[in-house]
Amino acid sequence: MRTGVTTIRHADSSIIKEAKRRGEALGFPYIPRGDTLEEMTEETGLSGFLIYGKQLPLYWSDGEEYRFHMGTAVLRTTQLRKGNPDRLCALLPADGPCDVLDCTFGQAGDSSTMSWFLTGRGRVTALEKSPILYEVGRAGIAGYEDKDESLTDAVRRIHLIHADYREYLAGCRDDAYDVIYFDPMFRHPVKRRENDMEGFRAAAVYDSLTAEILREALRVCRRKVIVKERPFAGIFRDPIFTDVRMKRGQSTAYGVIEKR
């Protein structure tokens, strides 16, 4: 997948300058905006573009767009505020300091929900290997505004790093984080009529979670590793898991590896 950087139509000099600056930082070529993005892909051979304008940057590929959005995080934090449990947050320590490493940032929903839940006692560091999703997320975190100031603050507290979690974990000291979290589920296809995610999927990195990575994560965590996957996922057959929590009617399960 070859990506370029461009701008909205009739961009002023400051937008063009920012697009060029970010393209250089990400290693993507800057392409002056043409009449249509379809024509630009045909002329350049690129498969997609990060587009900069007056609003947050977005990613375009084959007629589909991906913009920063919170997914279900707004609904989840609203439910938490009402005293209703969240399946992921219920697995985090209920009290005391807790620093989380989210190895699969993706759309920001889990990182944002955990950051809100840990307000005042912990921080979420998130990793994103895809340079496209990292860039959309970086700008989204910096520019996010919600009527709920506590959610805005929670999003802004996320420390997002452009990194491959395999390399990042290998460089971490023992017991560097309380909890390490993986959600590789975006690799499962979703029909467009159910969830318009083609733009996101075109930008995502599809690395597989392996037993070797789980054991490296266990070395780096102080308390536990959490994995979100399909209930039937083969990774859950690994005896390293101390608990796999499934819920009737849910298409997801959470596997837990407690540090002993």
Coordinates of C-alpha atoms in Angstrom, one line a residue:
M1 CA 0.0 0.0 0.0
R2 CA 1.5 3.3 -1.2
T3 CA 0.2 6.4 0.4
G4 CA 0.7 10.1 -0.4
V5 CA -0.1 13.3 1.4
T6 CA -2.2 16.0 -0.2
T7 CA -4.7 18.8 0.8
I8 CA -8.3 19.8 0.4
R9 CA -9.0 21.8 -2.8
H10 CA -8.0 25.5 -2.7
A11 CA -5.9 25.0 0.4
D12 CA -4.0 28.1 1.6
S13 CA -0.3 28.2 2.1
S14 CA -0.4 27.2 5.8
I15 CA -2.3 24.0 5.1
I16 CA 0.1 23.1 2.2
K17 CA 3.1 23.8 4.5
E18 CA 1.6 21.5 7.2
A19 CA 0.8 18.7 4.7
K20 CA 4.4 18.8 3.5
R21 CA 5.8 18.9 7.0
R22 CA 3.7 15.9 8.1
G23 CA 4.4 14.0 4.9
E24 CA 8.2 14.4 5.5
A25 CA 7.8 13.2 9.1
L26 CA 5.8 10.1 8.0
G27 CA 7.9 9.3 4.9
F28 CA 5.0 9.9 2.5
P29 CA 5.4 12.0 -0.7
Y30 CA 3.5 15.3 -1.0
I31 CA 1.2 15.4 -4.1
P32 CA -0.4 18.8 -5.0
R33 CA -4.1 18.5 -5.0
G34 CA -5.6 17.6 -8.4
D35 CA -9.2 17.8 -9.7
T36 CA -10.2 14.4 -8.2
L37 CA -8.6 11.9 -5.9
E38 CA -9.4 9.1 -8.3
E39 CA -7.4 10.9 -11.0
M40 CA -4.6 11.4 -8.6
T41 CA -4.3 7.7 -7.8
E42 CA -4.3 6.9 -11.5
E43 CA -1.6 9.4 -12.3
T44 CA 0.7 8.7 -9.3
G45 CA 0.1 4.9 -8.7
L46 CA -0.6 5.6 -5.1
S47 CA -3.4 3.7 -3.3
G48 CA -4.5 6.4 -0.9
F49 CA -4.0 9.8 0.5
L50 CA -3.8 11.5 3.9
I51 CA -5.7 14.7 3.3
Y52 CA -5.0 17.9 5.3
G53 CA -7.4 20.8 5.6
K54 CA -9.0 23.2 8.1
Q55 CA -10.3 20.2 10.0
L56 CA -8.5 17.1 11.3
P57 CA -6.7 15.1 8.6
L58 CA -8.5 12.1 7.0
Y59 CA -7.4 9.1 5.1
W60 CA -8.9 8.4 1.6
S61 CA -8.6 5.1 -0.3
D62 CA -10.6 3.8 -3.2
G63 CA -13.5 6.1 -2.5
E64 CA -13.6 5.3 1.2
E65 CA -12.7 7.7 4.1
Y66 CA -11.4 7.2 7.6
R67 CA -11.6 10.1 10.1
F68 CA -10.8 10.1 13.8
H69 CA -13.8 9.1 15.9
M70 CA -14.4 7.6 19.3
G71 CA -16.4 4.5 18.3
T72 CA -18.4 3.4 21.3
A73 CA -16.2 5.2 23.9
V74 CA -18.8 8.0 24.4
L75 CA -21.5 5.5 25.1
R76 CA -19.2 3.3 27.3
T77 CA -18.1 6.2 29.5
T78 CA -21.7 7.4 29.8
Q79 CA -22.6 3.9 31.1
L80 CA -19.7 3.8 33.4
R81 CA -20.8 7.2 34.9
K82 CA -24.2 5.7 35.5
G83 CA -22.6 2.8 37.5
N84 CA -23.0 0.2 34.8
P85 CA -20.0 -2.1 34.2
D86 CA -17.7 -2.1 31.1
R87 CA -16.4 -5.6 30.2
L88 CA -12.8 -4.3 29.6
C89 CA -12.6 -1.9 32.5
A90 CA -13.9 -4.5 34.9
L91 CA -10.7 -6.4 34.3
L92 CA -8.5 -3.4 35.2
P93 CA -7.5 -3.0 38.9
A94 CA -10.3 -1.4 40.8
D95 CA -8.0 0.8 42.9
G96 CA -4.5 1.9 43.2
P97 CA -2.1 3.1 40.5
C98 CA -2.5 1.5 37.1
D99 CA -0.5 2.3 34.0
V100 CA -1.8 0.5 30.8
L101 CA -0.1 -0.2 27.6
D102 CA -2.6 -0.6 24.8
C103 CA -0.7 -2.3 22.0
T104 CA -3.4 -1.9 19.4
F105 CA -4.7 1.7 19.4
G106 CA -6.8 1.4 16.2
Q107 CA -9.8 3.7 16.5
A108 CA -9.0 4.9 20.0
G109 CA -12.2 3.5 21.6
D110 CA -10.6 1.2 24.1
S111 CA -7.7 3.6 25.0
S112 CA -10.2 6.4 25.6
T113 CA -12.5 4.3 27.7
M114 CA -9.6 3.0 29.9
S115 CA -8.1 6.5 30.2
W116 CA -11.4 7.8 31.5
F117 CA -11.8 4.9 33.9
L118 CA -8.3 5.5 35.3
T119 CA -8.7 9.2 35.8
G120 CA -6.5 10.3 38.7
R121 CA -4.7 7.0 39.2
G122 CA -3.2 5.9 35.9
R123 CA -2.3 6.6 32.3
V124 CA -2.7 4.9 29.0
T125 CA 0.2 4.6 26.6
A126 CA -1.0 3.4 23.2
L127 CA 0.9 2.0 20.3
E128 CA 0.0 2.1 16.6
K129 CA 2.1 0.6 13.9
S130 CA 0.1 1.9 10.9
P131 CA 1.5 5.4 10.0
I132 CA -1.9 6.3 8.7
L133 CA -3.8 5.4 11.8
Y134 CA -1.1 6.9 13.9
E135 CA -1.4 10.2 12.1
V136 CA -5.2 10.3 12.2
G137 CA -5.0 9.4 15.9
R138 CA -2.3 11.8 16.8
A139 CA -4.2 14.8 15.3
G140 CA -7.5 13.5 16.7
I141 CA -6.1 13.3 20.3
A142 CA -4.7 16.8 20.1
G143 CA -7.9 18.2 18.6
Y144 CA -10.6 16.3 20.3
E145 CA -13.4 18.3 22.1
D146 CA -16.4 16.8 23.8
K147 CA -19.2 18.4 25.8
D148 CA -18.0 16.1 28.6
E149 CA -14.8 17.7 29.7
S150 CA -13.7 14.6 31.6
L151 CA -13.8 12.6 28.4
T152 CA -11.9 15.4 26.5
D153 CA -9.2 15.3 29.3
A154 CA -9.1 11.5 29.2
V155 CA -8.5 11.5 25.4
R156 CA -5.8 14.2 25.7
R157 CA -4.0 12.1 28.4
I158 CA -3.4 9.2 26.0
H159 CA 0.3 9.0 25.0
L160 CA 0.2 7.7 21.5
I161 CA 3.4 6.2 20.0
H162 CA 4.1 5.2 16.4
A163 CA 5.6 1.8 17.0
D164 CA 5.4 -1.9 16.3
Y165 CA 4.4 -3.6 19.6
R166 CA 6.8 -6.4 19.0
E167 CA 9.8 -4.1 18.8
Y168 CA 8.4 -1.8 21.6
L169 CA 7.9 -4.7 24.1
A170 CA 11.4 -6.1 23.3
G171 CA 12.8 -2.7 24.3
C172 CA 10.9 -2.5 27.6
R173 CA 12.3 -3.3 31.0
D174 CA 10.7 -6.0 33.2
D175 CA 7.5 -4.9 34.9
A176 CA 7.3 -1.6 33.0
Y177 CA 3.4 -1.4 33.0
D178 CA 0.7 -2.7 35.2
V179 CA -1.5 -4.0 32.4
I180 CA -0.8 -4.7 28.8
Y181 CA -3.8 -5.0 26.4
F182 CA -4.2 -6.4 22.9
D183 CA -7.2 -6.1 20.6
P184 CA -6.4 -7.6 17.2
M185 CA -10.0 -8.1 16.2
F186 CA -10.1 -5.4 13.5
R187 CA -8.7 -8.0 11.1
H188 CA -12.1 -9.7 11.0
P189 CA -14.1 -8.4 8.0
V190 CA -17.3 -6.5 8.7
K191 CA -19.9 -6.0 5.9
R192 CA -20.4 -2.5 4.9
R193 CA -24.1 -2.4 5.5
E194 CA -23.3 -3.3 9.1
N195 CA -20.3 -1.0 9.7
D196 CA -18.7 1.3 7.2
M197 CA -15.1 0.5 8.0
E198 CA -13.4 0.0 4.6
G199 CA -11.2 3.2 5.0
F200 CA -10.0 2.1 8.4
R201 CA -9.3 -1.5 7.2
A202 CA -7.4 -0.3 4.2
A203 CA -5.0 1.6 6.6
A204 CA -4.7 -1.1 9.4
V205 CA -1.8 -3.4 10.0
Y206 CA -2.8 -7.0 10.3
D207 CA -0.2 -8.6 12.6
S208 CA -1.0 -11.8 14.3
L209 CA -0.8 -12.2 18.1
T210 CA 1.5 -15.1 18.9
A211 CA 2.4 -17.1 22.0
E212 CA 5.9 -15.5 21.9
I213 CA 4.4 -12.0 22.0
L214 CA 2.2 -13.0 24.9
R215 CA 5.1 -14.2 26.9
E216 CA 7.1 -11.0 26.2
A217 CA 4.1 -9.0 27.3
L218 CA 3.9 -11.0 30.5
R219 CA 7.5 -10.1 31.2
V220 CA 6.8 -6.4 30.7
C221 CA 3.6 -6.3 32.8
R222 CA 3.4 -6.1 36.6
R223 CA -0.1 -7.5 37.0
K224 CA -1.8 -8.9 33.9
V225 CA -2.1 -9.2 30.2
I226 CA -5.6 -8.8 28.6
V227 CA -6.5 -10.0 25.1
K228 CA -9.8 -9.3 23.3
E229 CA -10.7 -11.8 20.7
R230 CA -13.4 -14.0 19.2
P231 CA -14.6 -16.6 21.7
F232 CA -13.4 -19.4 19.4
A233 CA -10.0 -17.8 18.8
G234 CA -7.1 -20.3 18.8
I235 CA -4.9 -18.1 20.9
F236 CA -7.2 -18.8 23.9
R237 CA -6.1 -22.4 23.9
D238 CA -2.7 -21.4 25.1
P239 CA -2.3 -22.6 28.7
I240 CA -0.7 -19.3 29.6
F241 CA -4.2 -17.9 30.0
T242 CA -5.5 -18.0 33.6
D243 CA -9.1 -17.0 32.6
V244 CA -11.1 -16.5 29.5
R245 CA -14.3 -14.5 30.1
M246 CA -17.2 -15.0 27.6
K247 CA -20.6 -13.5 27.7
R248 CA -23.7 -15.1 26.1
G249 CA -24.8 -13.1 23.1
Q250 CA -21.4 -11.3 22.7
S251 CA -19.1 -11.9 19.8
T252 CA -16.1 -11.1 21.8
A253 CA -14.3 -12.7 24.8
Y254 CA -11.5 -11.4 27.0
G255 CA -8.6 -13.6 27.9
V256 CA -6.6 -12.8 31.1
I257 CA -3.0 -13.8 31.9
E258 CA -2.3 -13.0 35.6
K259 CA 1.3 -12.3 36.6
R260 CA 2.4 -14.7 39.2

